[in-house]
Amino acid sequence: MTETLRLKDQPEWVYLMRDLYEFYRRLPAGGSAVIRSHQRKVREAISGVIKVNAELRPQEPSEKPVTAHLQRALDNGRLEKHAHFIRGLETVRARLNWQYGYEKVPRGLERSYAYAELAGPTGPVLTDTVILGLVLFAPGCTYPAHAHDGISESYICLSGAVSENDQGVYAPGSLIFNPPGQKHRITVADTNPSLLCYAWHGPREKLANQKMVFSRK
Ligand SMILES: [Fe+2]
């Protein structure tokens, strides 16, 4: 019988979880009670994951064409205040499972987008209370309009610059919040890739079946 692998057996995951916790504690909420409440819920979920010493379920490492931009995205991210989190990501980089999440990848996105989960119902840190992950976009990528059913989502910009719904520009350290069902479309600056981390919070049954799904016209 193989022994269950736990968070504390691989402290690099504990550090990543703690760094994410700190993001959700320290990033300003801009006076928004809704965003503050989302930040608190994500924080509580992460703190629970650490407290129970969650199970680790390593995923099959996988790259996608866009991961050719990952080094540049990490290098740029290392110039920011959250440099220690970027270094933490580098310690697990070779173990990340970059995926599309779609059965049929929208045209043009195969080479310019992928995401990798850090925590959630399928691991690598096992939890059913929150999903945490990374999204990587190539320069000039447009991530088509999509929404998440029953799930509150936040993106934190780690590297590069993105715009959402043409309504603002988010540089490293910015948080973007999308309430359940709200359509959002992301565009990425032409000259550099963008790396975001994201958190999804919502009812367990919604988190269990959540994918990066587009709303079809
Ligand atoms: Fe989203």
mmCIF file of C-alpha atoms and ligand atoms in Angstrom:
data_model
loop_
_atom_site.group_PDB
_atom_site.id
_atom_site.type_symbol
_atom_site.label_atom_id
_atom_site.label_comp_id
_atom_site.label_asym_id
_atom_site.label_seq_id
_atom_site.Cartn_x
_atom_site.Cartn_y
_atom_site.Cartn_z
ATOM 1 C CA MET A 1 0.000 0.000 0.000
ATOM 2 C CA THR A 2 1.378 3.415 -0.897
ATOM 3 C CA GLU A 3 1.225 6.022 1.807
ATOM 4 C CA THR A 4 -0.871 9.109 1.196
ATOM 5 C CA LEU A 5 1.227 12.112 0.295
ATOM 6 C CA ARG A 6 0.370 15.199 2.339
ATOM 7 C CA LEU A 7 1.031 18.913 2.009
ATOM 8 C CA LYS A 8 3.710 18.965 4.672
ATOM 9 C CA ASP A 9 5.650 16.172 2.945
ATOM 10 C CA GLN A 10 6.424 18.722 0.207
ATOM 11 C CA PRO A 11 6.818 22.092 1.945
ATOM 12 C CA GLU A 12 7.065 23.938 -1.388
ATOM 13 C CA TRP A 13 3.285 23.489 -1.702
ATOM 14 C CA VAL A 14 2.753 24.804 1.835
ATOM 15 C CA TYR A 15 4.722 27.932 0.935
ATOM 16 C CA LEU A 16 2.651 28.437 -2.207
ATOM 17 C CA MET A 17 -0.580 28.071 -0.230
ATOM 18 C CA ARG A 18 0.686 30.543 2.395
ATOM 19 C CA ASP A 19 1.722 33.038 -0.279
ATOM 20 C CA LEU A 20 -1.725 32.796 -1.875
ATOM 21 C CA TYR A 21 -3.284 33.267 1.554
ATOM 22 C CA GLU A 22 -1.212 36.426 1.975
ATOM 23 C CA PHE A 23 -2.371 37.730 -1.408
ATOM 24 C CA TYR A 24 -5.956 37.380 -0.292
ATOM 25 C CA ARG A 25 -5.181 39.037 3.034
ATOM 26 C CA ARG A 26 -3.077 41.931 1.790
ATOM 27 C CA LEU A 27 -4.325 42.909 -1.645
ATOM 28 C CA PRO A 28 -6.570 45.956 -1.391
ATOM 29 C CA ALA A 29 -10.295 45.464 -1.933
ATOM 30 C CA GLY A 30 -10.673 48.985 -3.284
ATOM 31 C CA GLY A 31 -13.518 49.742 -0.911
ATOM 32 C CA SER A 32 -15.702 46.969 -2.367
ATOM 33 C CA ALA A 33 -17.539 44.951 0.290
ATOM 34 C CA VAL A 34 -18.255 42.234 -2.287
ATOM 35 C CA ILE A 35 -14.580 41.842 -3.171
ATOM 36 C CA ARG A 36 -13.583 41.963 0.492
ATOM 37 C CA SER A 37 -16.025 39.165 1.229
ATOM 38 C CA HIS A 38 -14.684 37.064 -1.675
ATOM 39 C CA GLN A 39 -11.130 37.615 -0.430
ATOM 40 C CA ARG A 40 -12.129 36.499 3.049
ATOM 41 C CA LYS A 41 -13.817 33.321 1.781
ATOM 42 C CA VAL A 42 -10.826 32.371 -0.372
ATOM 43 C CA ARG A 43 -8.508 33.077 2.567
ATOM 44 C CA GLU A 44 -10.566 30.908 4.906
ATOM 45 C CA ALA A 45 -10.572 28.074 2.385
ATOM 46 C CA ILE A 46 -6.791 28.251 1.968
ATOM 47 C CA SER A 47 -6.254 28.378 5.699
ATOM 48 C CA GLY A 48 -8.420 25.242 6.023
ATOM 49 C CA VAL A 49 -6.347 23.458 3.372
ATOM 50 C CA ILE A 50 -3.170 24.175 5.346
ATOM 51 C CA LYS A 51 -4.760 23.307 8.690
ATOM 52 C CA VAL A 52 -5.948 19.840 7.602
ATOM 53 C CA ASN A 53 -2.579 19.160 5.943
ATOM 54 C CA ALA A 54 -4.411 18.386 2.707
ATOM 55 C CA GLU A 55 -3.615 15.397 0.576
ATOM 56 C CA LEU A 56 -1.317 15.890 -2.399
ATOM 57 C CA ARG A 57 -2.256 14.194 -5.630
ATOM 58 C CA PRO A 58 0.522 14.867 -8.133
ATOM 59 C CA GLN A 59 -0.720 15.463 -11.674
ATOM 60 C CA GLU A 60 0.897 14.298 -14.880
ATOM 61 C CA PRO A 61 3.248 17.125 -15.941
ATOM 62 C CA SER A 62 2.128 18.559 -19.263
ATOM 63 C CA GLU A 63 3.106 21.514 -21.405
ATOM 64 C CA LYS A 64 1.194 23.380 -24.090
ATOM 65 C CA PRO A 65 2.555 25.633 -26.858
ATOM 66 C CA VAL A 66 1.989 28.741 -24.709
ATOM 67 C CA THR A 67 4.323 27.427 -22.003
ATOM 68 C CA ALA A 68 7.166 28.535 -24.309
ATOM 69 C CA HIS A 69 6.281 31.990 -22.897
ATOM 70 C CA LEU A 70 6.385 30.889 -19.259
ATOM 71 C CA GLN A 71 10.044 31.756 -18.625
ATOM 72 C CA ARG A 72 9.537 35.309 -19.847
ATOM 73 C CA ALA A 73 6.376 35.651 -17.752
ATOM 74 C CA LEU A 74 8.197 34.400 -14.640
ATOM 75 C CA ASP A 75 11.207 36.655 -15.299
ATOM 76 C CA ASN A 76 8.931 39.694 -15.529
ATOM 77 C CA GLY A 77 6.975 38.594 -12.468
ATOM 78 C CA ARG A 78 10.167 38.300 -10.465
ATOM 79 C CA LEU A 79 10.644 42.065 -10.791
ATOM 80 C CA GLU A 80 7.448 42.642 -8.824
ATOM 81 C CA LYS A 81 6.668 42.758 -5.112
ATOM 82 C CA HIS A 82 5.479 39.148 -5.248
ATOM 83 C CA ALA A 83 8.905 37.869 -6.415
ATOM 84 C CA HIS A 84 8.957 35.235 -3.643
ATOM 85 C CA PHE A 85 5.721 33.718 -4.953
ATOM 86 C CA ILE A 86 7.224 33.545 -8.466
ATOM 87 C CA ARG A 87 10.265 31.756 -7.038
ATOM 88 C CA GLY A 88 7.892 29.406 -5.248
ATOM 89 C CA LEU A 89 6.179 28.640 -8.559
ATOM 90 C CA GLU A 90 9.548 27.824 -10.075
ATOM 91 C CA THR A 91 10.021 25.077 -7.488
ATOM 92 C CA VAL A 92 6.911 23.251 -8.767
ATOM 93 C CA ARG A 93 7.132 24.360 -12.389
ATOM 94 C CA ALA A 94 8.254 20.982 -13.764
ATOM 95 C CA ARG A 95 5.259 19.321 -12.078
ATOM 96 C CA LEU A 96 2.522 21.559 -13.461
ATOM 97 C CA ASN A 97 -0.179 20.105 -15.672
ATOM 98 C CA TRP A 98 -0.927 22.799 -18.280
ATOM 99 C CA GLN A 99 -4.266 22.183 -19.933
ATOM 100 C CA TYR A 100 -6.949 23.789 -22.094
ATOM 101 C CA GLY A 101 -10.010 22.652 -20.157
ATOM 102 C CA TYR A 102 -12.084 22.506 -23.315
ATOM 103 C CA GLU A 103 -12.936 19.471 -25.339
ATOM 104 C CA LYS A 104 -12.730 21.680 -28.373
ATOM 105 C CA VAL A 105 -10.257 24.509 -27.969
ATOM 106 C CA PRO A 106 -11.540 27.741 -29.521
ATOM 107 C CA ARG A 107 -9.656 28.739 -32.663
ATOM 108 C CA GLY A 108 -6.490 30.682 -32.094
ATOM 109 C CA LEU A 109 -6.296 29.710 -28.436
ATOM 110 C CA GLU A 110 -4.262 26.501 -28.857
ATOM 111 C CA ARG A 111 -1.019 28.424 -29.043
ATOM 112 C CA SER A 112 -1.816 31.339 -26.777
ATOM 113 C CA TYR A 113 -3.487 30.006 -23.648
ATOM 114 C CA ALA A 114 -3.320 27.282 -21.016
ATOM 115 C CA TYR A 115 -4.023 26.935 -17.328
ATOM 116 C CA ALA A 116 -2.579 24.811 -14.555
ATOM 117 C CA GLU A 117 -4.267 24.009 -11.275
ATOM 118 C CA LEU A 118 -2.504 24.360 -7.937
ATOM 119 C CA ALA A 119 -5.356 23.253 -5.674
ATOM 120 C CA GLY A 120 -8.837 21.867 -6.162
ATOM 121 C CA PRO A 121 -10.934 18.696 -6.405
ATOM 122 C CA THR A 122 -8.397 17.115 -8.791
ATOM 123 C CA GLY A 123 -5.262 18.383 -7.054
ATOM 124 C CA PRO A 124 -2.379 18.717 -6.979
ATOM 125 C CA VAL A 125 -3.345 20.058 -3.527
ATOM 126 C CA LEU A 126 -6.636 18.261 -2.893
ATOM 127 C CA THR A 127 -9.562 20.319 -1.661
ATOM 128 C CA ASP A 128 -13.253 20.696 -2.444
ATOM 129 C CA THR A 129 -13.562 24.170 -0.909
ATOM 130 C CA VAL A 130 -11.672 26.282 -3.438
ATOM 131 C CA ILE A 131 -9.894 26.047 -6.792
ATOM 132 C CA LEU A 132 -6.577 27.842 -7.180
ATOM 133 C CA GLY A 133 -4.554 27.914 -10.358
ATOM 134 C CA LEU A 134 -2.504 29.789 -12.926
ATOM 135 C CA VAL A 135 -3.468 31.064 -16.362
ATOM 136 C CA LEU A 136 -0.838 31.896 -18.944
ATOM 137 C CA PHE A 137 -1.566 34.043 -22.012
ATOM 138 C CA ALA A 138 0.762 34.722 -24.946
ATOM 139 C CA PRO A 139 1.262 38.357 -26.031
ATOM 140 C CA GLY A 140 -1.712 39.664 -27.997
ATOM 141 C CA CYS A 141 -4.018 36.836 -26.902
ATOM 142 C CA THR A 142 -7.756 37.431 -26.669
ATOM 143 C CA TYR A 143 -9.467 35.088 -24.255
ATOM 144 C CA PRO A 144 -13.067 34.976 -25.492
ATOM 145 C CA ALA A 145 -16.062 35.865 -23.347
ATOM 146 C CA HIS A 146 -16.898 33.236 -20.791
ATOM 147 C CA ALA A 147 -18.683 32.987 -17.459
ATOM 148 C CA HIS A 148 -18.588 30.605 -14.514
ATOM 149 C CA ASP A 149 -21.843 29.130 -13.292
ATOM 150 C CA GLY A 150 -22.335 29.604 -9.560
ATOM 151 C CA ILE A 151 -18.677 30.458 -8.998
ATOM 152 C CA SER A 152 -17.055 33.695 -7.846
ATOM 153 C CA GLU A 153 -13.758 34.234 -9.564
ATOM 154 C CA SER A 154 -10.792 36.467 -8.965
ATOM 155 C CA TYR A 155 -7.705 36.826 -11.078
ATOM 156 C CA ILE A 156 -4.522 38.317 -9.678
ATOM 157 C CA CYS A 157 -2.136 39.679 -12.271
ATOM 158 C CA LEU A 158 1.371 38.327 -11.591
ATOM 159 C CA SER A 159 3.077 39.393 -14.807
ATOM 160 C CA GLY A 160 2.268 41.401 -17.940
ATOM 161 C CA ALA A 161 -0.825 43.540 -18.404
ATOM 162 C CA VAL A 162 -4.380 42.532 -19.258
ATOM 163 C CA SER A 163 -7.672 44.257 -19.842
ATOM 164 C CA GLU A 164 -11.085 42.803 -19.026
ATOM 165 C CA ASN A 165 -14.159 43.716 -21.085
ATOM 166 C CA ASP A 166 -12.217 46.775 -22.339
ATOM 167 C CA GLN A 167 -13.011 48.359 -18.968
ATOM 168 C CA GLY A 168 -9.660 48.729 -17.303
ATOM 169 C CA VAL A 169 -6.016 47.711 -17.471
ATOM 170 C CA TYR A 170 -4.613 45.435 -14.808
ATOM 171 C CA ALA A 171 -0.886 45.503 -14.111
ATOM 172 C CA PRO A 172 0.955 43.148 -11.730
ATOM 173 C CA GLY A 173 -0.538 43.221 -8.244
ATOM 174 C CA SER A 174 -4.062 44.012 -9.468
ATOM 175 C CA LEU A 175 -7.070 41.862 -8.641
ATOM 176 C CA ILE A 176 -10.005 41.393 -11.018
ATOM 177 C CA PHE A 177 -13.280 40.094 -9.612
ATOM 178 C CA ASN A 178 -16.024 38.335 -11.583
ATOM 179 C CA PRO A 179 -19.246 37.460 -9.755
ATOM 180 C CA PRO A 180 -21.049 34.221 -10.745
ATOM 181 C CA GLY A 181 -22.399 34.257 -14.287
ATOM 182 C CA GLN A 182 -20.737 37.500 -15.316
ATOM 183 C CA LYS A 183 -19.303 37.346 -18.802
ATOM 184 C CA HIS A 184 -15.714 38.380 -19.152
ATOM 185 C CA ARG A 185 -13.321 38.653 -22.071
ATOM 186 C CA ILE A 186 -9.630 39.239 -21.543
ATOM 187 C CA THR A 187 -7.108 40.868 -23.846
ATOM 188 C CA VAL A 188 -3.358 40.765 -23.349
ATOM 189 C CA ALA A 189 -0.671 43.344 -24.149
ATOM 190 C CA ASP A 190 1.191 42.803 -27.450
ATOM 191 C CA THR A 191 4.729 42.825 -26.148
ATOM 192 C CA ASN A 192 4.735 40.452 -23.185
ATOM 193 C CA PRO A 193 2.948 37.345 -21.991
ATOM 194 C CA SER A 194 0.703 37.563 -18.972
ATOM 195 C CA LEU A 195 0.582 35.216 -16.023
ATOM 196 C CA LEU A 196 -2.392 35.379 -13.680
ATOM 197 C CA CYS A 197 -3.334 33.320 -10.693
ATOM 198 C CA TYR A 198 -7.013 32.708 -10.072
ATOM 199 C CA ALA A 199 -9.283 31.564 -7.298
ATOM 200 C CA TRP A 200 -12.761 30.102 -7.696
ATOM 201 C CA HIS A 201 -15.059 29.995 -4.732
ATOM 202 C CA GLY A 202 -18.566 28.569 -4.557
ATOM 203 C CA PRO A 203 -20.654 25.569 -3.488
ATOM 204 C CA ARG A 204 -18.766 22.255 -3.458
ATOM 205 C CA GLU A 205 -20.957 20.704 -6.158
ATOM 206 C CA LYS A 206 -20.274 23.643 -8.481
ATOM 207 C CA LEU A 207 -16.527 23.504 -7.867
ATOM 208 C CA ALA A 208 -16.501 19.760 -8.513
ATOM 209 C CA ASN A 209 -17.613 20.198 -12.133
ATOM 210 C CA GLN A 210 -16.088 23.514 -12.961
ATOM 211 C CA LYS A 211 -14.166 23.939 -16.190
ATOM 212 C CA MET A 212 -12.941 26.964 -18.062
ATOM 213 C CA VAL A 213 -16.080 26.864 -20.206
ATOM 214 C CA PHE A 214 -17.115 29.373 -22.805
ATOM 215 C CA SER A 215 -20.653 30.495 -23.211
ATOM 216 C CA ARG A 216 -21.690 29.551 -26.725
ATOM 217 C CA LYS A 217 -23.432 32.062 -28.914
HETATM 218 FE FE FE B 1 -12.843 33.352 -15.899
#
